[in-house]
Amino acid sequence: MEKTVLITGCSSGFGRALCNEFKDLGYYVIATARNVMRLSDVKADLKIELDVSDERSIRNSFELILSEVTGIDILVNNAGYSVRSAVEEIEIDKLKDMMDVNVFGTIRMMQAVLPVMRKHGGGRIYNVGSISGRMTGIANGGYCSSKYALEAITEAARYETKDMGIEICVIEPGAMDTDFFGTLAKNSDEKMKDPASCYGNIYERDLKFRGKQAKSDVQKCAKRLVRINEKRKLKVRYTIGVSWIYRVFTKMPDGLKEWAIRRFN
Ligand SMILES: NC(=O)c1ccc[n+]([C@@H]2O[C@H](COP(=O)([O-])OP(=O)(O)OC[C@H]3O[C@@H](n4cnc5c(N)ncnc54)[C@H](OP(=O)(O)O)[C@@H]3O)[C@@H](O)[C@H]2O)c1
């Protein structure tokens, strides 16, 4: 029988690529986005409006979904974005909004889907973290902290649900060629270009090099997740599309990591 996969944040990037990939392999795909109009050319069986920062939106979308399907086999918590700033200058409201999507949105979705999965004897949840959940970048403390939080939430929920036939893991992409860096710029650049900031040298370097690193093809990253899903058992975390240098960073002792990040980040 075809498996049902529910994915958040499908209006662009990784979410959209995942829908297309799962659909090509014969899954029943439920694509969701804040604005359902942005799903017009996404391959999916069901297209639903869902804002992960809004509990009512999640409730309504689950009512709709469960009137169409009997269960949900796979959830991909993909919705997320970044705001960049030095810690001293983080705008707390912007940080709260980002946490509401990256962290609380993921928790809300897990809380909605777990009873459904339990009722059907199991399921899989992929929380899309980042390599930024394993190493902290300069002017990136807010986003990194949201992705570090996902690591802990994923591990805890995994241990808690193991006996229920549910497997939860975190997917840690490196840089991918999506709208991610454009959204980041929209959310961060006004502040980062403020000449009054005492972090001007850090921001200048960030603005110069940001997004210029090699980026993985998002469709290939989606293929990789789909292949991971073919495994009989899931590990707790998988890095995808991460360059060797970042893999090395995550394994460095603290002193060396500090030197390397200040030198190269
Ligand atoms: N691209 C990278 O380099 C990279 C690296 C590591 C990890 N990641 C992670 O990968 C995931 C996907 O990002 P991407 O690269 O595909 O970027 P993207 O193209 O900007 O996609 C982000 C998606 O999240 C959605 N979203 C934002 N707020 C939402 C909300 N409140 N409710 C529902 N959806 C919401 C966006 O929808 P709207 O169109 O409505 O805004 C968009 O569809 C994110 O979790 C990101 O942190 C990306």
mmCIF file of C-alpha atoms and ligand atoms in Angstrom:
data_model
loop_
_atom_site.group_PDB
_atom_site.id
_atom_site.type_symbol
_atom_site.label_atom_id
_atom_site.label_comp_id
_atom_site.label_asym_id
_atom_site.label_seq_id
_atom_site.Cartn_x
_atom_site.Cartn_y
_atom_site.Cartn_z
ATOM 1 C CA MET A 1 0.000 0.000 0.000
ATOM 2 C CA GLU A 2 1.279 3.493 -0.775
ATOM 3 C CA LYS A 3 2.760 5.387 2.157
ATOM 4 C CA THR A 4 1.558 8.854 3.113
ATOM 5 C CA VAL A 5 4.074 11.628 3.645
ATOM 6 C CA LEU A 6 3.268 15.059 5.081
ATOM 7 C CA ILE A 7 5.784 17.847 4.489
ATOM 8 C CA THR A 8 5.855 21.417 5.844
ATOM 9 C CA GLY A 9 7.215 24.481 4.028
ATOM 10 C CA CYS A 10 6.680 23.185 0.482
ATOM 11 C CA SER A 11 6.366 26.547 -1.267
ATOM 12 C CA SER A 12 10.044 26.435 -2.208
ATOM 13 C CA GLY A 13 13.436 24.828 -1.748
ATOM 14 C CA PHE A 14 13.906 21.546 0.080
ATOM 15 C CA GLY A 15 10.206 21.061 0.891
ATOM 16 C CA ARG A 16 9.203 21.448 -2.750
ATOM 17 C CA ALA A 17 12.013 19.148 -3.930
ATOM 18 C CA LEU A 18 10.965 16.516 -1.364
ATOM 19 C CA CYS A 19 7.358 16.577 -2.590
ATOM 20 C CA ASN A 20 8.491 15.997 -6.173
ATOM 21 C CA GLU A 21 10.869 13.218 -5.164
ATOM 22 C CA PHE A 22 8.409 11.337 -2.927
ATOM 23 C CA LYS A 23 5.633 11.737 -5.513
ATOM 24 C CA ASP A 24 7.824 10.299 -8.301
ATOM 25 C CA LEU A 25 8.383 7.242 -6.129
ATOM 26 C CA GLY A 26 4.667 6.646 -5.669
ATOM 27 C CA TYR A 27 4.093 8.006 -2.175
ATOM 28 C CA TYR A 28 0.839 9.792 -1.321
ATOM 29 C CA VAL A 29 2.192 13.316 -0.824
ATOM 30 C CA ILE A 30 0.557 15.968 1.342
ATOM 31 C CA ALA A 31 2.231 19.284 0.530
ATOM 32 C CA THR A 32 1.643 22.156 2.929
ATOM 33 C CA ALA A 33 2.503 25.852 2.890
ATOM 34 C CA ARG A 34 1.429 29.100 4.499
ATOM 35 C CA ASN A 35 0.098 30.205 1.130
ATOM 36 C CA VAL A 36 -1.431 27.303 -0.760
ATOM 37 C CA MET A 37 -1.289 29.319 -4.023
ATOM 38 C CA ARG A 38 2.482 28.847 -3.927
ATOM 39 C CA LEU A 39 1.999 25.087 -4.286
ATOM 40 C CA SER A 40 0.506 25.279 -7.778
ATOM 41 C CA ASP A 41 3.407 23.537 -9.539
ATOM 42 C CA VAL A 42 4.365 21.207 -6.666
ATOM 43 C CA LYS A 43 3.751 17.497 -7.285
ATOM 44 C CA ALA A 44 1.351 16.328 -4.562
ATOM 45 C CA ASP A 45 -1.899 14.466 -3.968
ATOM 46 C CA LEU A 46 -3.181 16.954 -1.429
ATOM 47 C CA LYS A 47 -2.244 20.635 -1.051
ATOM 48 C CA ILE A 48 -3.120 22.203 2.268
ATOM 49 C CA GLU A 49 -2.607 25.597 3.912
ATOM 50 C CA LEU A 50 -0.561 25.186 7.064
ATOM 51 C CA ASP A 51 1.371 27.746 9.088
ATOM 52 C CA VAL A 52 3.509 25.919 11.648
ATOM 53 C CA SER A 53 3.557 28.963 13.935
ATOM 54 C CA ASP A 54 -0.246 28.921 14.262
ATOM 55 C CA GLU A 55 -1.892 26.212 16.371
ATOM 56 C CA ARG A 56 -5.324 26.802 14.836
ATOM 57 C CA SER A 57 -3.885 26.429 11.342
ATOM 58 C CA ILE A 58 -2.303 23.109 12.346
ATOM 59 C CA ARG A 59 -5.586 21.890 13.881
ATOM 60 C CA ASN A 60 -7.593 22.865 10.796
ATOM 61 C CA SER A 61 -5.126 21.283 8.416
ATOM 62 C CA PHE A 62 -5.074 18.008 10.387
ATOM 63 C CA GLU A 63 -8.894 17.908 10.298
ATOM 64 C CA LEU A 64 -8.769 18.287 6.529
ATOM 65 C CA ILE A 65 -5.942 15.788 6.085
ATOM 66 C CA LEU A 66 -7.588 13.151 8.257
ATOM 67 C CA SER A 67 -10.823 13.500 6.294
ATOM 68 C CA GLU A 68 -8.834 12.439 3.217
ATOM 69 C CA VAL A 69 -6.400 9.817 4.532
ATOM 70 C CA THR A 70 -6.556 7.211 7.277
ATOM 71 C CA GLY A 71 -3.035 7.727 8.578
ATOM 72 C CA ILE A 72 0.252 9.566 8.166
ATOM 73 C CA ASP A 73 3.319 7.366 7.784
ATOM 74 C CA ILE A 74 5.968 10.053 7.465
ATOM 75 C CA LEU A 75 6.231 13.670 8.615
ATOM 76 C CA VAL A 76 9.014 15.934 7.363
ATOM 77 C CA ASN A 77 9.330 19.030 9.542
ATOM 78 C CA ASN A 78 11.027 21.181 6.949
ATOM 79 C CA ALA A 79 9.683 24.739 7.437
ATOM 80 C CA GLY A 80 12.387 27.038 8.733
ATOM 81 C CA TYR A 81 14.460 30.138 8.093
ATOM 82 C CA SER A 82 17.323 32.192 9.457
ATOM 83 C CA VAL A 83 17.864 35.642 10.908
ATOM 84 C CA ARG A 84 21.463 36.735 11.264
ATOM 85 C CA SER A 85 23.012 39.138 13.762
ATOM 86 C CA ALA A 86 25.643 39.347 16.476
ATOM 87 C CA VAL A 87 24.116 38.159 19.755
ATOM 88 C CA GLU A 88 24.294 41.644 21.324
ATOM 89 C CA GLU A 89 22.197 43.051 18.498
ATOM 90 C CA ILE A 90 19.630 40.285 18.017
ATOM 91 C CA GLU A 91 16.139 41.770 17.834
ATOM 92 C CA ILE A 92 14.283 39.646 20.368
ATOM 93 C CA ASP A 93 10.959 39.824 18.496
ATOM 94 C CA LYS A 94 12.599 38.560 15.317
ATOM 95 C CA LEU A 95 14.350 35.806 17.254
ATOM 96 C CA LYS A 96 11.036 34.802 18.865
ATOM 97 C CA ASP A 97 9.345 34.650 15.454
ATOM 98 C CA MET A 98 12.117 32.445 14.085
ATOM 99 C CA MET A 99 12.023 30.134 17.109
ATOM 100 C CA ASP A 100 8.265 29.941 16.704
ATOM 101 C CA VAL A 101 8.769 28.390 13.275
ATOM 102 C CA ASN A 102 12.046 26.458 13.596
ATOM 103 C CA VAL A 103 11.576 25.076 17.111
ATOM 104 C CA PHE A 104 7.997 25.464 18.381
ATOM 105 C CA GLY A 105 6.590 24.794 14.906
ATOM 106 C CA THR A 106 8.430 21.481 14.847
ATOM 107 C CA ILE A 107 7.185 20.606 18.332
ATOM 108 C CA ARG A 108 3.590 21.569 17.441
ATOM 109 C CA MET A 109 3.695 19.364 14.348
ATOM 110 C CA MET A 110 5.107 16.441 16.326
ATOM 111 C CA GLN A 111 2.382 16.871 18.946
ATOM 112 C CA ALA A 112 -0.260 16.800 16.206
ATOM 113 C CA VAL A 113 1.112 13.813 14.314
ATOM 114 C CA LEU A 114 2.263 11.496 17.107
ATOM 115 C CA PRO A 115 -1.245 10.437 18.233
ATOM 116 C CA VAL A 116 -2.117 9.728 14.586
ATOM 117 C CA MET A 117 1.005 7.625 14.120
ATOM 118 C CA ARG A 118 0.507 5.813 17.424
ATOM 119 C CA LYS A 119 -3.050 4.909 16.428
ATOM 120 C CA HIS A 120 -1.701 3.278 13.276
ATOM 121 C CA GLY A 121 1.130 1.446 14.998
ATOM 122 C CA GLY A 122 4.072 3.604 13.950
ATOM 123 C CA GLY A 123 5.632 6.159 11.662
ATOM 124 C CA ARG A 124 8.706 8.230 10.936
ATOM 125 C CA ILE A 125 9.501 11.864 11.619
ATOM 126 C CA TYR A 126 12.359 13.735 9.948
ATOM 127 C CA ASN A 127 13.205 17.039 11.610
ATOM 128 C CA VAL A 128 15.171 19.212 9.222
ATOM 129 C CA GLY A 129 17.934 20.708 11.316
ATOM 130 C CA SER A 130 21.192 21.933 9.836
ATOM 131 C CA ILE A 131 24.903 21.487 10.088
ATOM 132 C CA SER A 132 24.444 24.794 12.000
ATOM 133 C CA GLY A 133 22.973 22.615 14.747
ATOM 134 C CA ARG A 134 26.388 21.014 15.156
ATOM 135 C CA MET A 135 28.696 24.035 14.833
ATOM 136 C CA THR A 136 28.140 27.687 15.705
ATOM 137 C CA GLY A 137 28.919 30.379 13.171
ATOM 138 C CA ILE A 138 29.763 34.032 13.722
ATOM 139 C CA ALA A 139 26.699 36.355 13.557
ATOM 140 C CA ASN A 140 24.605 33.180 13.452
ATOM 141 C CA GLY A 141 23.921 32.483 17.143
ATOM 142 C CA GLY A 142 20.135 32.837 16.842
ATOM 143 C CA TYR A 143 19.665 30.409 13.956
ATOM 144 C CA CYS A 144 22.275 27.986 15.279
ATOM 145 C CA SER A 145 20.538 27.917 18.666
ATOM 146 C CA SER A 146 17.245 26.997 16.974
ATOM 147 C CA LYS A 147 18.923 24.111 15.153
ATOM 148 C CA TYR A 148 20.810 22.965 18.272
ATOM 149 C CA ALA A 149 17.409 22.909 20.006
ATOM 150 C CA LEU A 150 16.064 20.629 17.265
ATOM 151 C CA GLU A 151 18.878 18.174 17.938
ATOM 152 C CA ALA A 152 17.853 17.875 21.608
ATOM 153 C CA ILE A 153 14.127 17.733 20.864
ATOM 154 C CA THR A 154 14.686 15.058 18.249
ATOM 155 C CA GLU A 155 16.838 12.920 20.541
ATOM 156 C CA ALA A 156 14.428 13.193 23.467
ATOM 157 C CA ALA A 157 11.332 12.420 21.394
ATOM 158 C CA ARG A 158 13.162 9.540 19.710
ATOM 159 C CA TYR A 159 13.962 7.909 23.052
ATOM 160 C CA GLU A 160 10.424 8.541 24.312
ATOM 161 C CA THR A 161 8.628 6.996 21.308
ATOM 162 C CA LYS A 162 10.948 4.124 20.452
ATOM 163 C CA ASP A 163 8.605 1.522 21.949
ATOM 164 C CA MET A 164 5.652 2.926 20.009
ATOM 165 C CA GLY A 165 7.055 1.914 16.639
ATOM 166 C CA ILE A 166 7.938 5.516 15.851
ATOM 167 C CA GLU A 167 11.366 6.541 14.574
ATOM 168 C CA ILE A 168 12.504 10.155 14.750
ATOM 169 C CA CYS A 169 15.715 11.548 13.356
ATOM 170 C CA VAL A 170 17.319 14.841 12.466
ATOM 171 C CA ILE A 171 18.463 15.675 8.950
ATOM 172 C CA GLU A 172 21.400 18.087 8.872
ATOM 173 C CA PRO A 173 21.819 19.724 5.473
ATOM 174 C CA GLY A 174 24.771 21.890 4.523
ATOM 175 C CA ALA A 175 24.248 24.871 2.214
ATOM 176 C CA MET A 176 21.644 24.123 -0.480
ATOM 177 C CA ASP A 177 20.657 26.188 -3.525
ATOM 178 C CA THR A 178 17.258 27.411 -2.284
ATOM 179 C CA ASP A 179 15.577 30.702 -1.301
ATOM 180 C CA PHE A 180 17.168 30.324 2.155
ATOM 181 C CA PHE A 181 19.859 32.979 1.671
ATOM 182 C CA GLY A 182 17.400 35.428 0.050
ATOM 183 C CA THR A 183 15.032 35.153 3.032
ATOM 184 C CA LEU A 184 17.977 35.525 5.389
ATOM 185 C CA ALA A 185 19.030 38.734 3.599
ATOM 186 C CA LYS A 186 15.490 40.157 3.803
ATOM 187 C CA ASN A 187 15.368 39.464 7.540
ATOM 188 C CA SER A 188 18.869 40.583 8.450
ATOM 189 C CA ASP A 189 20.545 42.987 6.073
ATOM 190 C CA GLU A 190 19.045 46.298 7.157
ATOM 191 C CA LYS A 191 20.506 45.770 10.616
ATOM 192 C CA MET A 192 23.765 44.348 9.276
ATOM 193 C CA LYS A 193 24.315 47.383 7.060
ATOM 194 C CA ASP A 194 23.777 49.854 9.899
ATOM 195 C CA PRO A 195 26.975 51.951 10.018
ATOM 196 C CA ALA A 196 26.421 52.601 13.758
ATOM 197 C CA SER A 197 26.967 48.918 14.638
ATOM 198 C CA CYS A 198 30.143 48.026 16.491
ATOM 199 C CA TYR A 199 30.061 44.641 14.686
ATOM 200 C CA GLY A 200 30.508 46.293 11.293
ATOM 201 C CA ASN A 201 33.681 44.341 10.455
ATOM 202 C CA ILE A 202 31.964 41.008 11.183
ATOM 203 C CA TYR A 203 28.858 41.969 9.190
ATOM 204 C CA GLU A 204 30.934 43.252 6.288
ATOM 205 C CA ARG A 205 32.720 39.908 6.043
ATOM 206 C CA ASP A 206 29.411 38.039 6.346
ATOM 207 C CA LEU A 207 27.767 40.148 3.623
ATOM 208 C CA LYS A 208 30.773 39.650 1.348
ATOM 209 C CA PHE A 209 31.030 35.865 1.646
ATOM 210 C CA ARG A 210 27.530 34.785 2.682
ATOM 211 C CA GLY A 211 25.894 32.409 0.274
ATOM 212 C CA LYS A 212 29.017 32.287 -1.880
ATOM 213 C CA GLN A 213 30.090 28.916 -0.489
ATOM 214 C CA ALA A 214 29.507 25.865 -2.660
ATOM 215 C CA LYS A 215 25.854 24.857 -2.402
ATOM 216 C CA SER A 216 24.412 21.429 -2.941
ATOM 217 C CA ASP A 217 21.740 20.801 -5.522
ATOM 218 C CA VAL A 218 18.522 20.724 -3.513
ATOM 219 C CA GLN A 219 16.979 17.985 -5.663
ATOM 220 C CA LYS A 220 19.977 15.741 -4.933
ATOM 221 C CA CYS A 221 19.570 16.449 -1.208
ATOM 222 C CA ALA A 222 15.894 15.479 -1.482
ATOM 223 C CA LYS A 223 16.873 12.243 -3.245
ATOM 224 C CA ARG A 224 19.249 11.519 -0.388
ATOM 225 C CA LEU A 225 16.487 11.892 2.224
ATOM 226 C CA VAL A 226 14.217 9.621 0.236
ATOM 227 C CA ARG A 227 17.024 7.042 0.100
ATOM 228 C CA ILE A 228 17.532 7.370 3.862
ATOM 229 C CA ASN A 229 13.823 6.638 4.242
ATOM 230 C CA GLU A 230 14.350 3.315 2.438
ATOM 231 C CA LYS A 231 16.548 2.123 5.305
ATOM 232 C CA ARG A 232 15.069 -0.476 7.588
ATOM 233 C CA LYS A 233 16.218 1.400 10.703
ATOM 234 C CA LEU A 234 17.036 5.078 11.103
ATOM 235 C CA LYS A 235 20.078 6.508 12.853
ATOM 236 C CA VAL A 236 19.539 9.508 15.078
ATOM 237 C CA ARG A 237 21.093 11.982 12.603
ATOM 238 C CA TYR A 238 22.131 12.223 8.966
ATOM 239 C CA THR A 239 24.177 14.994 7.381
ATOM 240 C CA ILE A 240 23.354 15.663 3.749
ATOM 241 C CA GLY A 241 25.142 17.867 1.246
ATOM 242 C CA VAL A 242 27.730 18.937 3.822
ATOM 243 C CA SER A 243 31.214 19.753 2.527
ATOM 244 C CA TRP A 244 34.174 17.954 4.105
ATOM 245 C CA ILE A 245 35.448 21.158 5.750
ATOM 246 C CA TYR A 246 32.264 21.551 7.828
ATOM 247 C CA ARG A 247 32.365 17.869 8.767
ATOM 248 C CA VAL A 248 35.910 18.478 10.038
ATOM 249 C CA PHE A 249 34.756 21.593 11.979
ATOM 250 C CA THR A 250 32.176 19.533 13.883
ATOM 251 C CA LYS A 251 34.852 17.099 15.064
ATOM 252 C CA MET A 252 37.515 19.631 16.151
ATOM 253 C CA PRO A 253 38.398 20.152 19.798
ATOM 254 C CA ASP A 254 37.041 23.480 21.112
ATOM 255 C CA GLY A 255 40.295 25.464 20.992
ATOM 256 C CA LEU A 256 41.073 24.517 17.414
ATOM 257 C CA LYS A 257 37.448 25.032 16.377
ATOM 258 C CA GLU A 258 37.472 28.563 17.829
ATOM 259 C CA TRP A 259 40.626 29.411 15.906
ATOM 260 C CA ALA A 260 39.304 27.876 12.664
ATOM 261 C CA ILE A 261 35.887 29.523 12.865
ATOM 262 C CA ARG A 262 37.355 32.953 13.630
ATOM 263 C CA ARG A 263 39.820 32.481 10.799
ATOM 264 C CA PHE A 264 37.552 31.000 8.113
ATOM 265 C CA ASN A 265 33.884 31.713 9.012
HETATM 266 N N1 LIG B 1 19.309 26.118 2.190
HETATM 267 C C1 LIG B 1 20.240 25.902 3.086
HETATM 268 O O1 LIG B 1 21.419 26.267 2.869
HETATM 269 C C2 LIG B 1 19.909 25.156 4.355
HETATM 270 C C3 LIG B 1 20.962 24.594 5.089
HETATM 271 C C4 LIG B 1 20.683 23.889 6.258
HETATM 272 C C5 LIG B 1 19.368 23.738 6.669
HETATM 273 N N2 LIG B 1 18.353 24.302 5.946
HETATM 274 C C6 LIG B 1 16.986 24.107 6.450
HETATM 275 O O2 LIG B 1 16.210 23.517 5.420
HETATM 276 C C7 LIG B 1 14.829 23.860 5.614
HETATM 277 C C8 LIG B 1 14.236 24.321 4.301
HETATM 278 O O3 LIG B 1 14.846 25.524 3.898
HETATM 279 P P1 LIG B 1 15.157 25.846 2.358
HETATM 280 O O4 LIG B 1 16.614 25.826 2.198
HETATM 281 O O5 LIG B 1 14.319 25.026 1.487
HETATM 282 O O6 LIG B 1 14.718 27.380 2.310
HETATM 283 P P2 LIG B 1 13.493 28.067 1.599
HETATM 284 O O7 LIG B 1 13.524 27.785 0.133
HETATM 285 O O8 LIG B 1 13.528 29.494 2.036
HETATM 286 O O9 LIG B 1 12.217 27.328 2.223
HETATM 287 C C9 LIG B 1 11.781 27.570 3.530
HETATM 288 C C10 LIG B 1 10.338 27.158 3.623
HETATM 289 O O10 LIG B 1 9.878 27.339 4.966
HETATM 290 C C11 LIG B 1 8.589 27.921 4.880
HETATM 291 N N3 LIG B 1 8.119 28.595 6.082
HETATM 292 C C12 LIG B 1 8.631 29.680 6.704
HETATM 293 N N4 LIG B 1 7.866 30.026 7.753
HETATM 294 C C13 LIG B 1 6.835 29.136 7.788
HETATM 295 C C14 LIG B 1 5.702 28.952 8.627
HETATM 296 N N5 LIG B 1 5.446 29.759 9.662
HETATM 297 N N6 LIG B 1 4.855 27.910 8.372
HETATM 298 C C15 LIG B 1 5.077 27.088 7.331
HETATM 299 N N7 LIG B 1 6.118 27.225 6.483
HETATM 300 C C16 LIG B 1 6.986 28.240 6.726
HETATM 301 C C17 LIG B 1 8.695 28.867 3.723
HETATM 302 O O11 LIG B 1 7.392 29.209 3.305
HETATM 303 P P3 LIG B 1 6.952 30.686 2.802
HETATM 304 O O12 LIG B 1 7.159 30.655 1.336
HETATM 305 O O13 LIG B 1 5.533 30.790 3.216
HETATM 306 O O14 LIG B 1 7.828 31.672 3.522
HETATM 307 C C18 LIG B 1 9.441 28.008 2.726
HETATM 308 O O15 LIG B 1 8.569 27.151 2.030
HETATM 309 C C19 LIG B 1 14.813 24.907 6.724
HETATM 310 O O16 LIG B 1 14.450 24.289 7.942
HETATM 311 C C20 LIG B 1 16.259 25.402 6.788
HETATM 312 O O17 LIG B 1 16.613 25.860 8.063
HETATM 313 C C21 LIG B 1 18.595 24.996 4.797
#
